[in-house]
Amino acid sequence: MAGKVQKKREDLRVKLIDLAEERIKVGGISAVRARDLAKEAGCAVGAIYNVFGDMNDLVMAVNARTFKRVGAKVSAAVAAEPPGHPVKTMIAMSHAYLHFARDNTPAWRTLFDLEVSTEESVPKWYLEELQKVFLLIADPLKRIFPDMSPEDVSLMTRGLFSSVHGIVLLGLEKRISGVPIDQLEHMITLVFSHLTSTPSKK
């Protein structure tokens, strides 16, 4: 009996994630509403909270899938680049990130629209999915700056990610400080093409 209950619970979990993912792909985080999901899943609203602690937990589960999709897109761009050119690899990775954000804007925005305070305990699996994206950046970065300390590599990885993310965000939102979307690739290329092989000295 316990096995059947657990399977039913797991089946509902997967179904809710699937439904929430489809809603997020179209309308972003604001499209995820408990009553609507319960109706589509054929369950009571309370059943959702028996599977997930709150709606944030459900959105996190969808975001984990989105991180995997981002990682797959970026990894494919890396695989298409010839080895031995880390700067070109980082440019290709950044262009892939831009293309993913452009083609999947609501889901991409939901990765960052989810409100999670620093006091809250973020699930380990969620952080691991985010870390996989950072590792894709850190690998070519270490080849560009072989003498950089692991701590500085970690900081620069996040700095470069933040830079590319900011360029993409401002461009896609057509903010006054952004550039037209057809120029975003060139802007990213300019930024990475001027990376130096010598770390700055303090």
Coordinates of N, CA and C in Angstrom, one line a residue:
M1 N 0.8 -1.2 0.0 CA 0.0 0.0 0.0 C 0.9 1.3 0.0
A2 N 1.9 1.2 0.8 CA 2.8 2.4 0.9 C 3.4 2.7 -0.4
G3 N 3.8 1.6 -1.1 CA 4.4 1.8 -2.5 C 3.5 2.4 -3.4
K4 N 2.2 2.1 -3.4 CA 1.2 2.6 -4.3 C 1.0 4.1 -4.0
V5 N 1.0 4.4 -2.7 CA 0.8 5.8 -2.3 C 2.0 6.7 -2.8
Q6 N 3.2 6.1 -2.6 CA 4.4 6.9 -3.0 C 4.4 7.1 -4.5
K7 N 4.0 6.0 -5.3 CA 4.0 6.1 -6.7 C 2.9 7.2 -7.2
K8 N 1.8 7.2 -6.5 CA 0.7 8.1 -6.9 C 1.2 9.5 -6.6
R9 N 1.9 9.7 -5.5 CA 2.5 11.0 -5.1 C 3.5 11.5 -6.2
E10 N 4.4 10.5 -6.6 CA 5.4 10.9 -7.5 C 4.8 11.2 -8.9
D11 N 3.8 10.4 -9.3 CA 3.1 10.7 -10.6 C 2.5 12.1 -10.6
L12 N 1.9 12.4 -9.4 CA 1.3 13.8 -9.4 C 2.4 14.8 -9.4
R13 N 3.5 14.6 -8.8 CA 4.6 15.5 -8.8 C 5.1 15.8 -10.2
V14 N 5.3 14.7 -10.9 CA 5.8 14.9 -12.3 C 4.7 15.6 -13.2
K15 N 3.5 15.2 -13.0 CA 2.4 15.9 -13.7 C 2.3 17.4 -13.5
L16 N 2.5 17.7 -12.2 CA 2.4 19.2 -11.8 C 3.6 19.9 -12.4
I17 N 4.8 19.3 -12.4 CA 5.9 20.0 -13.0 C 5.7 20.1 -14.5
D18 N 5.2 19.1 -15.2 CA 5.0 19.2 -16.6 C 4.0 20.3 -16.9
L19 N 2.9 20.4 -16.1 CA 1.9 21.4 -16.4 C 2.4 22.8 -16.1
A20 N 3.2 22.9 -15.0 CA 3.7 24.2 -14.6 C 4.8 24.7 -15.7
E21 N 5.5 23.7 -16.2 CA 6.5 24.0 -17.2 C 5.9 24.6 -18.5
E22 N 4.8 24.0 -18.9 CA 4.1 24.5 -20.1 C 3.6 25.9 -19.9
R23 N 3.1 26.1 -18.7 CA 2.5 27.4 -18.4 C 3.7 28.5 -18.4
I24 N 4.8 28.1 -17.8 CA 5.9 29.0 -17.7 C 6.5 29.3 -19.0
K25 N 6.5 28.3 -19.9 CA 7.1 28.5 -21.3 C 6.3 29.6 -22.0
V26 N 5.0 29.7 -21.7 CA 4.1 30.7 -22.4 C 4.0 32.0 -21.6
G27 N 3.8 31.9 -20.3 CA 3.5 33.1 -19.6 C 4.4 33.5 -18.4
G28 N 5.5 32.7 -18.2 CA 6.4 33.0 -17.2 C 5.8 32.6 -15.8
I29 N 6.5 33.1 -14.8 CA 6.1 32.7 -13.4 C 4.7 33.1 -13.0
S30 N 4.2 34.2 -13.6 CA 2.9 34.7 -13.2 C 1.8 33.7 -13.7
A31 N 2.1 32.9 -14.6 CA 1.1 31.9 -15.1 C 1.0 30.7 -14.2
V32 N 1.8 30.6 -13.2 CA 1.7 29.4 -12.3 C 0.8 29.7 -11.1
R33 N -0.5 29.2 -11.2 CA -1.5 29.5 -10.2 C -2.0 28.1 -9.7
A34 N -2.1 28.0 -8.4 CA -2.4 26.7 -7.8 C -3.8 26.2 -8.2
R35 N -4.8 27.1 -8.3 CA -6.1 26.6 -8.6 C -6.2 26.1 -10.1
D36 N -5.5 26.8 -11.0 CA -5.5 26.4 -12.4 C -4.8 25.1 -12.5
L37 N -3.6 24.9 -11.8 CA -2.9 23.7 -11.9 C -3.7 22.5 -11.4
A38 N -4.4 22.8 -10.3 CA -5.2 21.7 -9.7 C -6.3 21.2 -10.6
K39 N -6.9 22.2 -11.3 CA -7.9 21.8 -12.2 C -7.4 21.0 -13.4
E40 N -6.2 21.4 -13.9 CA -5.6 20.7 -15.0 C -5.1 19.3 -14.6
A41 N -4.6 19.2 -13.4 CA -4.1 18.0 -12.9 C -5.2 17.0 -12.4
G42 N -6.4 17.6 -12.2 CA -7.5 16.7 -11.7 C -7.3 16.4 -10.2
C43 N -6.8 17.3 -9.5 CA -6.6 17.1 -8.0 C -7.1 18.3 -7.2
A44 N -7.1 18.1 -5.9 CA -7.5 19.3 -5.1 C -6.3 20.2 -4.9
V45 N -6.5 21.4 -4.6 CA -5.5 22.4 -4.4 C -4.5 21.9 -3.3
G46 N -5.1 21.4 -2.2 CA -4.3 20.9 -1.1 C -3.4 19.8 -1.5
A47 N -3.7 19.0 -2.5 CA -2.8 18.0 -3.0 C -1.5 18.5 -3.5
I48 N -1.6 19.7 -4.1 CA -0.3 20.3 -4.6 C 0.6 20.5 -3.4
Y49 N 0.1 21.0 -2.3 CA 0.9 21.4 -1.2 C 1.3 20.1 -0.3
N50 N 0.7 19.0 -0.7 CA 1.2 17.7 -0.1 C 2.4 17.2 -0.8
V51 N 2.6 17.7 -2.1 CA 3.7 17.3 -2.9 C 4.9 18.3 -2.8
F52 N 4.5 19.6 -2.9 CA 5.4 20.7 -2.8 C 5.2 21.5 -1.6
G53 N 6.2 22.0 -1.0 CA 6.0 22.9 0.2 C 5.2 24.1 -0.1
D54 N 5.5 24.7 -1.2 CA 4.8 25.9 -1.7 C 5.0 26.0 -3.2
M55 N 4.4 27.1 -3.8 CA 4.5 27.2 -5.2 C 6.0 27.5 -5.7
N56 N 6.7 28.1 -4.8 CA 8.2 28.4 -5.1 C 8.9 27.1 -5.4
D57 N 8.6 26.0 -4.5 CA 9.2 24.7 -4.7 C 8.9 24.1 -6.1
L58 N 7.6 24.3 -6.5 CA 7.2 23.9 -7.8 C 7.9 24.6 -8.9
V59 N 8.0 25.9 -8.8 CA 8.7 26.7 -9.8 C 10.2 26.3 -9.9
M60 N 10.8 26.0 -8.7 CA 12.2 25.6 -8.6 C 12.4 24.3 -9.4
A61 N 11.4 23.4 -9.3 CA 11.5 22.1 -10.0 C 11.5 22.4 -11.6
V62 N 10.7 23.3 -12.0 CA 10.7 23.7 -13.4 C 12.0 24.4 -13.8
N63 N 12.5 25.2 -12.9 CA 13.7 25.9 -13.2 C 14.9 25.0 -13.3
A64 N 14.9 23.9 -12.6 CA 15.9 22.9 -12.7 C 15.9 22.3 -14.1
R65 N 14.8 22.1 -14.6 CA 14.7 21.6 -16.0 C 15.2 22.7 -17.0
T66 N 14.9 23.9 -16.7 CA 15.3 25.0 -17.6 C 16.8 25.1 -17.6
F67 N 17.4 25.0 -16.4 CA 18.9 25.1 -16.3 C 19.5 24.0 -17.1
K68 N 18.9 22.8 -17.1 CA 19.4 21.7 -17.9 C 19.4 22.0 -19.4
R69 N 18.3 22.7 -19.8 CA 18.1 23.0 -21.2 C 19.2 24.1 -21.6
V70 N 19.4 25.0 -20.7 CA 20.4 26.0 -20.9 C 21.8 25.3 -21.0
G71 N 22.1 24.4 -20.1 CA 23.3 23.7 -20.1 C 23.5 22.9 -21.4
A72 N 22.5 22.3 -21.9 CA 22.5 21.5 -23.1 C 22.8 22.4 -24.3
K73 N 22.2 23.6 -24.3 CA 22.4 24.5 -25.4 C 23.8 25.0 -25.4
V74 N 24.3 25.4 -24.3 CA 25.7 25.9 -24.2 C 26.7 24.8 -24.4
S75 N 26.5 23.6 -23.9 CA 27.4 22.5 -24.2 C 27.5 22.1 -25.7
A76 N 26.4 22.2 -26.4 CA 26.4 22.0 -27.8 C 27.2 23.0 -28.5
A77 N 27.1 24.2 -28.1 CA 28.0 25.3 -28.7 C 29.4 25.1 -28.4
V78 N 29.8 24.6 -27.2 CA 31.2 24.3 -26.9 C 31.7 23.1 -27.8
A79 N 30.8 22.1 -27.9 CA 31.2 20.9 -28.7 C 31.5 21.3 -30.2
A80 N 30.8 22.3 -30.7 CA 30.9 22.7 -32.1 C 32.2 23.5 -32.3
E81 N 32.8 24.0 -31.3 CA 34.0 24.8 -31.4 C 35.3 24.0 -31.4
P82 N 36.3 24.3 -32.3 CA 37.5 23.5 -32.3 C 38.2 23.8 -30.9
P83 N 38.9 22.7 -30.4 CA 39.6 22.9 -29.1 C 40.8 23.8 -29.3
G84 N 41.2 24.4 -28.1 CA 42.4 25.2 -28.1 C 42.1 26.7 -28.3
H85 N 40.9 27.1 -28.4 CA 40.5 28.5 -28.5 C 39.5 28.9 -27.5
P86 N 39.9 29.0 -26.2 CA 39.0 29.3 -25.1 C 38.2 30.5 -25.3
V87 N 38.8 31.6 -25.8 CA 38.0 32.8 -26.0 C 36.9 32.6 -27.0
K88 N 37.2 32.0 -28.1 CA 36.1 31.7 -29.1 C 35.1 30.8 -28.5
T89 N 35.5 29.9 -27.6 CA 34.6 29.0 -26.9 C 33.6 29.8 -26.1
M90 N 34.2 30.8 -25.3 CA 33.3 31.6 -24.4 C 32.4 32.5 -25.2
I91 N 32.8 32.9 -26.4 CA 31.9 33.7 -27.3 C 30.8 32.8 -27.8
A92 N 31.1 31.6 -28.2 CA 30.1 30.7 -28.7 C 29.1 30.4 -27.6
M93 N 29.6 30.1 -26.4 CA 28.8 29.9 -25.2 C 27.8 31.0 -24.9
S94 N 28.3 32.2 -25.0 CA 27.5 33.4 -24.7 C 26.5 33.6 -25.8
H95 N 26.8 33.4 -27.0 CA 25.8 33.5 -28.1 C 24.7 32.5 -27.9
A96 N 25.1 31.2 -27.5 CA 24.1 30.2 -27.2 C 23.2 30.6 -26.1
Y97 N 23.7 31.2 -25.1 CA 22.9 31.7 -24.0 C 21.9 32.8 -24.5
L98 N 22.4 33.7 -25.3 CA 21.6 34.7 -25.9 C 20.4 34.1 -26.7
H99 N 20.8 33.1 -27.5 CA 19.8 32.5 -28.4 C 18.7 31.8 -27.5
F100 N 19.2 31.1 -26.5 CA 18.2 30.4 -25.6 C 17.3 31.4 -25.0
A101 N 17.8 32.5 -24.5 CA 17.0 33.6 -23.8 C 16.0 34.2 -24.8
R102 N 16.5 34.4 -26.0 CA 15.6 35.0 -27.1 C 14.5 34.0 -27.4
D103 N 14.8 32.8 -27.5 CA 13.8 31.8 -28.0 C 12.9 31.2 -26.9
N104 N 13.3 31.4 -25.7 CA 12.6 30.9 -24.5 C 12.5 31.9 -23.4
T105 N 12.1 33.1 -23.8 CA 12.2 34.3 -22.9 C 11.4 34.0 -21.6
P106 N 10.1 33.6 -21.6 CA 9.4 33.5 -20.3 C 10.0 32.5 -19.4
A107 N 10.5 31.3 -19.9 CA 11.1 30.3 -19.0 C 12.5 30.8 -18.5
W108 N 13.2 31.5 -19.4 CA 14.5 32.1 -19.0 C 14.3 33.1 -17.9
R109 N 13.3 34.0 -18.1 CA 13.1 35.0 -17.1 C 12.7 34.4 -15.8
T110 N 12.0 33.3 -15.8 CA 11.6 32.7 -14.5 C 12.7 32.2 -13.7
L111 N 13.9 31.9 -14.4 CA 15.1 31.5 -13.6 C 15.5 32.6 -12.6
F112 N 15.2 33.8 -12.9 CA 15.6 34.9 -12.1 C 14.5 35.7 -11.5
D113 N 13.3 35.4 -11.9 CA 12.1 36.1 -11.3 C 11.7 35.4 -10.0
L114 N 12.1 34.2 -9.8 CA 11.7 33.5 -8.5 C 12.3 34.2 -7.3
E115 N 11.5 34.6 -6.4 CA 12.0 35.3 -5.2 C 12.4 34.3 -4.1
V116 N 13.7 34.2 -3.9 CA 14.3 33.4 -2.9 C 15.3 34.3 -2.1
S117 N 15.0 34.5 -0.8 CA 15.9 35.3 0.0 C 17.1 34.5 0.4
T118 N 18.2 35.3 0.8 CA 19.4 34.6 1.2 C 19.2 33.8 2.5
E119 N 18.2 34.1 3.2 CA 18.0 33.4 4.5 C 17.4 32.1 4.3
E120 N 16.7 31.9 3.1 CA 16.0 30.6 2.9 C 17.0 29.5 2.5
S121 N 16.7 28.3 2.8 CA 17.5 27.2 2.4 C 17.2 26.7 1.0
V122 N 18.1 27.0 0.1 CA 17.9 26.6 -1.3 C 18.3 25.1 -1.4
P123 N 17.5 24.3 -2.1 CA 17.8 22.9 -2.2 C 19.1 22.6 -2.8
K124 N 19.8 21.6 -2.4 CA 21.1 21.3 -2.9 C 21.1 21.0 -4.4
W125 N 20.1 20.2 -4.8 CA 20.0 19.9 -6.2 C 19.8 21.1 -7.1
Y126 N 19.1 22.1 -6.6 CA 18.9 23.4 -7.4 C 20.2 24.1 -7.5
L127 N 21.0 24.2 -6.5 CA 22.3 24.8 -6.6 C 23.3 24.0 -7.5
E128 N 23.1 22.7 -7.5 CA 24.0 21.9 -8.3 C 23.7 22.1 -9.8
E129 N 22.4 22.3 -10.1 CA 22.1 22.6 -11.5 C 22.7 24.0 -12.0
L130 N 22.6 25.0 -11.1 CA 23.2 26.3 -11.4 C 24.7 26.2 -11.5
Q131 N 25.3 25.4 -10.6 CA 26.7 25.2 -10.6 C 27.2 24.6 -11.9
K132 N 26.4 23.7 -12.5 CA 26.8 23.1 -13.8 C 27.0 24.1 -14.9
V133 N 26.1 25.1 -14.9 CA 26.2 26.2 -15.8 C 27.5 27.0 -15.6
F134 N 27.8 27.3 -14.3 CA 29.0 28.0 -14.0 C 30.3 27.3 -14.4
L135 N 30.2 25.9 -14.2 CA 31.4 25.1 -14.6 C 31.7 25.2 -16.1
L136 N 30.7 25.3 -16.9 CA 30.9 25.5 -18.3 C 31.7 26.7 -18.6
I137 N 31.5 27.8 -17.8 CA 32.2 29.0 -18.0 C 33.6 28.9 -17.5
A138 N 33.7 28.3 -16.3 CA 35.0 28.3 -15.6 C 36.1 27.5 -16.4
D139 N 35.7 26.5 -17.1 CA 36.7 25.6 -17.8 C 37.5 26.4 -18.8
P140 N 36.9 27.1 -19.8 CA 37.7 27.9 -20.7 C 38.4 29.1 -20.0
L141 N 37.7 29.6 -19.0 CA 38.3 30.7 -18.2 C 39.6 30.4 -17.6
K142 N 39.7 29.2 -17.0 CA 41.0 28.7 -16.4 C 42.1 28.5 -17.5
R143 N 41.7 28.2 -18.7 CA 42.7 28.1 -19.7 C 43.2 29.5 -20.2
I144 N 42.3 30.5 -20.1 CA 42.7 31.8 -20.5 C 43.6 32.4 -19.4
F145 N 43.3 32.1 -18.1 CA 44.0 32.7 -17.0 C 44.6 31.5 -16.1
P146 N 45.6 30.8 -16.6 CA 46.1 29.6 -15.9 C 46.6 29.8 -14.5
D147 N 47.1 31.0 -14.3 CA 47.7 31.4 -13.0 C 46.7 32.0 -12.0
M148 N 45.4 32.1 -12.4 CA 44.4 32.7 -11.5 C 44.1 31.7 -10.4
S149 N 43.9 32.2 -9.2 CA 43.5 31.4 -8.1 C 42.1 30.9 -8.2
P150 N 41.8 29.7 -7.7 CA 40.4 29.1 -7.8 C 39.4 30.1 -7.3
E151 N 39.7 30.9 -6.2 CA 38.7 31.8 -5.7 C 38.4 32.9 -6.7
D152 N 39.5 33.4 -7.4 CA 39.3 34.5 -8.4 C 38.6 33.9 -9.6
V153 N 38.9 32.7 -10.0 CA 38.2 32.1 -11.1 C 36.7 32.0 -10.8
S154 N 36.4 31.6 -9.6 CA 35.0 31.6 -9.2 C 34.3 32.9 -9.3
L155 N 35.0 34.0 -8.8 CA 34.4 35.3 -8.8 C 34.3 35.8 -10.3
M156 N 35.3 35.6 -11.1 CA 35.3 36.0 -12.5 C 34.2 35.3 -13.3
T157 N 34.1 34.0 -13.0 CA 33.0 33.2 -13.6 C 31.7 33.9 -13.4
R158 N 31.4 34.2 -12.2 CA 30.1 34.9 -11.9 C 30.0 36.3 -12.5
G159 N 31.2 37.0 -12.5 CA 31.2 38.3 -13.1 C 30.9 38.3 -14.6
L160 N 31.5 37.3 -15.3 CA 31.3 37.2 -16.7 C 29.9 36.8 -17.0
F161 N 29.4 35.8 -16.2 CA 28.0 35.4 -16.4 C 27.0 36.6 -16.2
S162 N 27.3 37.4 -15.1 CA 26.5 38.6 -14.8 C 26.6 39.6 -16.0
S163 N 27.8 39.7 -16.6 CA 27.9 40.7 -17.7 C 27.1 40.3 -18.9
V164 N 27.2 39.0 -19.3 CA 26.5 38.5 -20.4 C 25.0 38.5 -20.1
H165 N 24.6 38.1 -18.9 CA 23.2 38.1 -18.6 C 22.6 39.6 -18.7
G166 N 23.4 40.5 -18.2 CA 23.0 41.9 -18.2 C 22.8 42.4 -19.7
I167 N 23.8 42.1 -20.5 CA 23.7 42.5 -21.9 C 22.4 41.9 -22.6
V168 N 22.2 40.6 -22.3 CA 21.0 39.9 -22.9 C 19.7 40.5 -22.3
L169 N 19.7 40.7 -21.0 CA 18.5 41.2 -20.4 C 18.1 42.6 -20.9
L170 N 19.1 43.5 -20.9 CA 18.8 44.8 -21.4 C 18.4 44.9 -22.8
G171 N 19.1 44.0 -23.6 CA 18.8 43.9 -25.0 C 17.4 43.4 -25.3
L172 N 17.0 42.3 -24.6 CA 15.7 41.7 -24.9 C 14.6 42.6 -24.3
E173 N 14.8 43.3 -23.3 CA 13.8 44.2 -22.7 C 13.8 45.6 -23.4
K174 N 14.7 45.7 -24.4 CA 14.8 47.0 -25.2 C 14.9 48.2 -24.3
R175 N 15.7 48.0 -23.2 CA 16.0 49.2 -22.3 C 16.8 50.2 -23.0
I176 N 16.8 51.4 -22.5 CA 17.5 52.5 -23.2 C 19.1 52.3 -23.2
S177 N 19.5 51.5 -22.2 CA 21.0 51.3 -22.1 C 21.4 50.0 -22.9
G178 N 20.4 49.3 -23.4 CA 20.7 48.1 -24.2 C 21.0 48.5 -25.7
V179 N 21.1 47.5 -26.5 CA 21.4 47.7 -27.9 C 20.3 46.8 -28.7
P180 N 20.1 47.1 -29.9 CA 19.1 46.3 -30.7 C 19.6 44.8 -30.7
I181 N 18.6 43.9 -30.7 CA 18.9 42.5 -30.6 C 19.9 42.0 -31.7
D182 N 19.8 42.6 -32.9 CA 20.7 42.1 -33.9 C 22.2 42.6 -33.7
Q183 N 22.4 43.4 -32.7 CA 23.8 43.8 -32.4 C 24.3 43.2 -31.1
L184 N 23.5 42.4 -30.4 CA 23.9 41.8 -29.2 C 25.0 40.8 -29.3
E185 N 24.9 40.0 -30.4 CA 26.0 39.1 -30.6 C 27.3 39.8 -30.8
H186 N 27.3 40.9 -31.6 CA 28.6 41.6 -31.8 C 29.1 42.2 -30.5
M187 N 28.2 42.7 -29.7 CA 28.6 43.3 -28.4 C 29.3 42.3 -27.6
I188 N 28.7 41.1 -27.5 CA 29.3 40.0 -26.7 C 30.6 39.6 -27.2
T189 N 30.7 39.5 -28.6 CA 32.0 39.2 -29.2 C 33.1 40.2 -28.9
L190 N 32.7 41.5 -28.9 CA 33.7 42.5 -28.5 C 34.2 42.4 -27.1
V191 N 33.3 42.1 -26.2 CA 33.6 42.0 -24.8 C 34.6 40.9 -24.6
F192 N 34.3 39.7 -25.1 CA 35.2 38.6 -24.9 C 36.5 38.6 -25.8
S193 N 36.4 39.2 -26.9 CA 37.6 39.3 -27.7 C 38.7 40.1 -27.1
H194 N 38.4 41.0 -26.2 CA 39.4 41.8 -25.5 C 39.8 41.3 -24.2
L195 N 39.4 40.0 -23.9 CA 40.0 39.4 -22.7 C 41.5 39.2 -22.9
T196 N 42.3 39.5 -21.9 CA 43.7 39.3 -21.9 C 44.2 38.0 -21.3
S197 N 45.3 37.5 -21.7 CA 45.8 36.3 -21.2 C 46.5 36.5 -19.9
T198 N 46.7 37.8 -19.5 CA 47.4 38.1 -18.3 C 46.5 38.7 -17.3
P199 N 46.3 38.1 -16.1 CA 45.4 38.7 -15.1 C 46.0 40.0 -14.6
S200 N 45.0 40.9 -14.3 CA 45.4 42.2 -13.7 C 46.1 42.1 -12.4
K201 N 47.2 42.9 -12.2 CA 47.9 42.9 -11.0 C 47.4 43.8 -10.0
K202 N 47.4 43.4 -8.7 CA 46.9 44.3 -7.6 C 48.0 45.3 -7.2

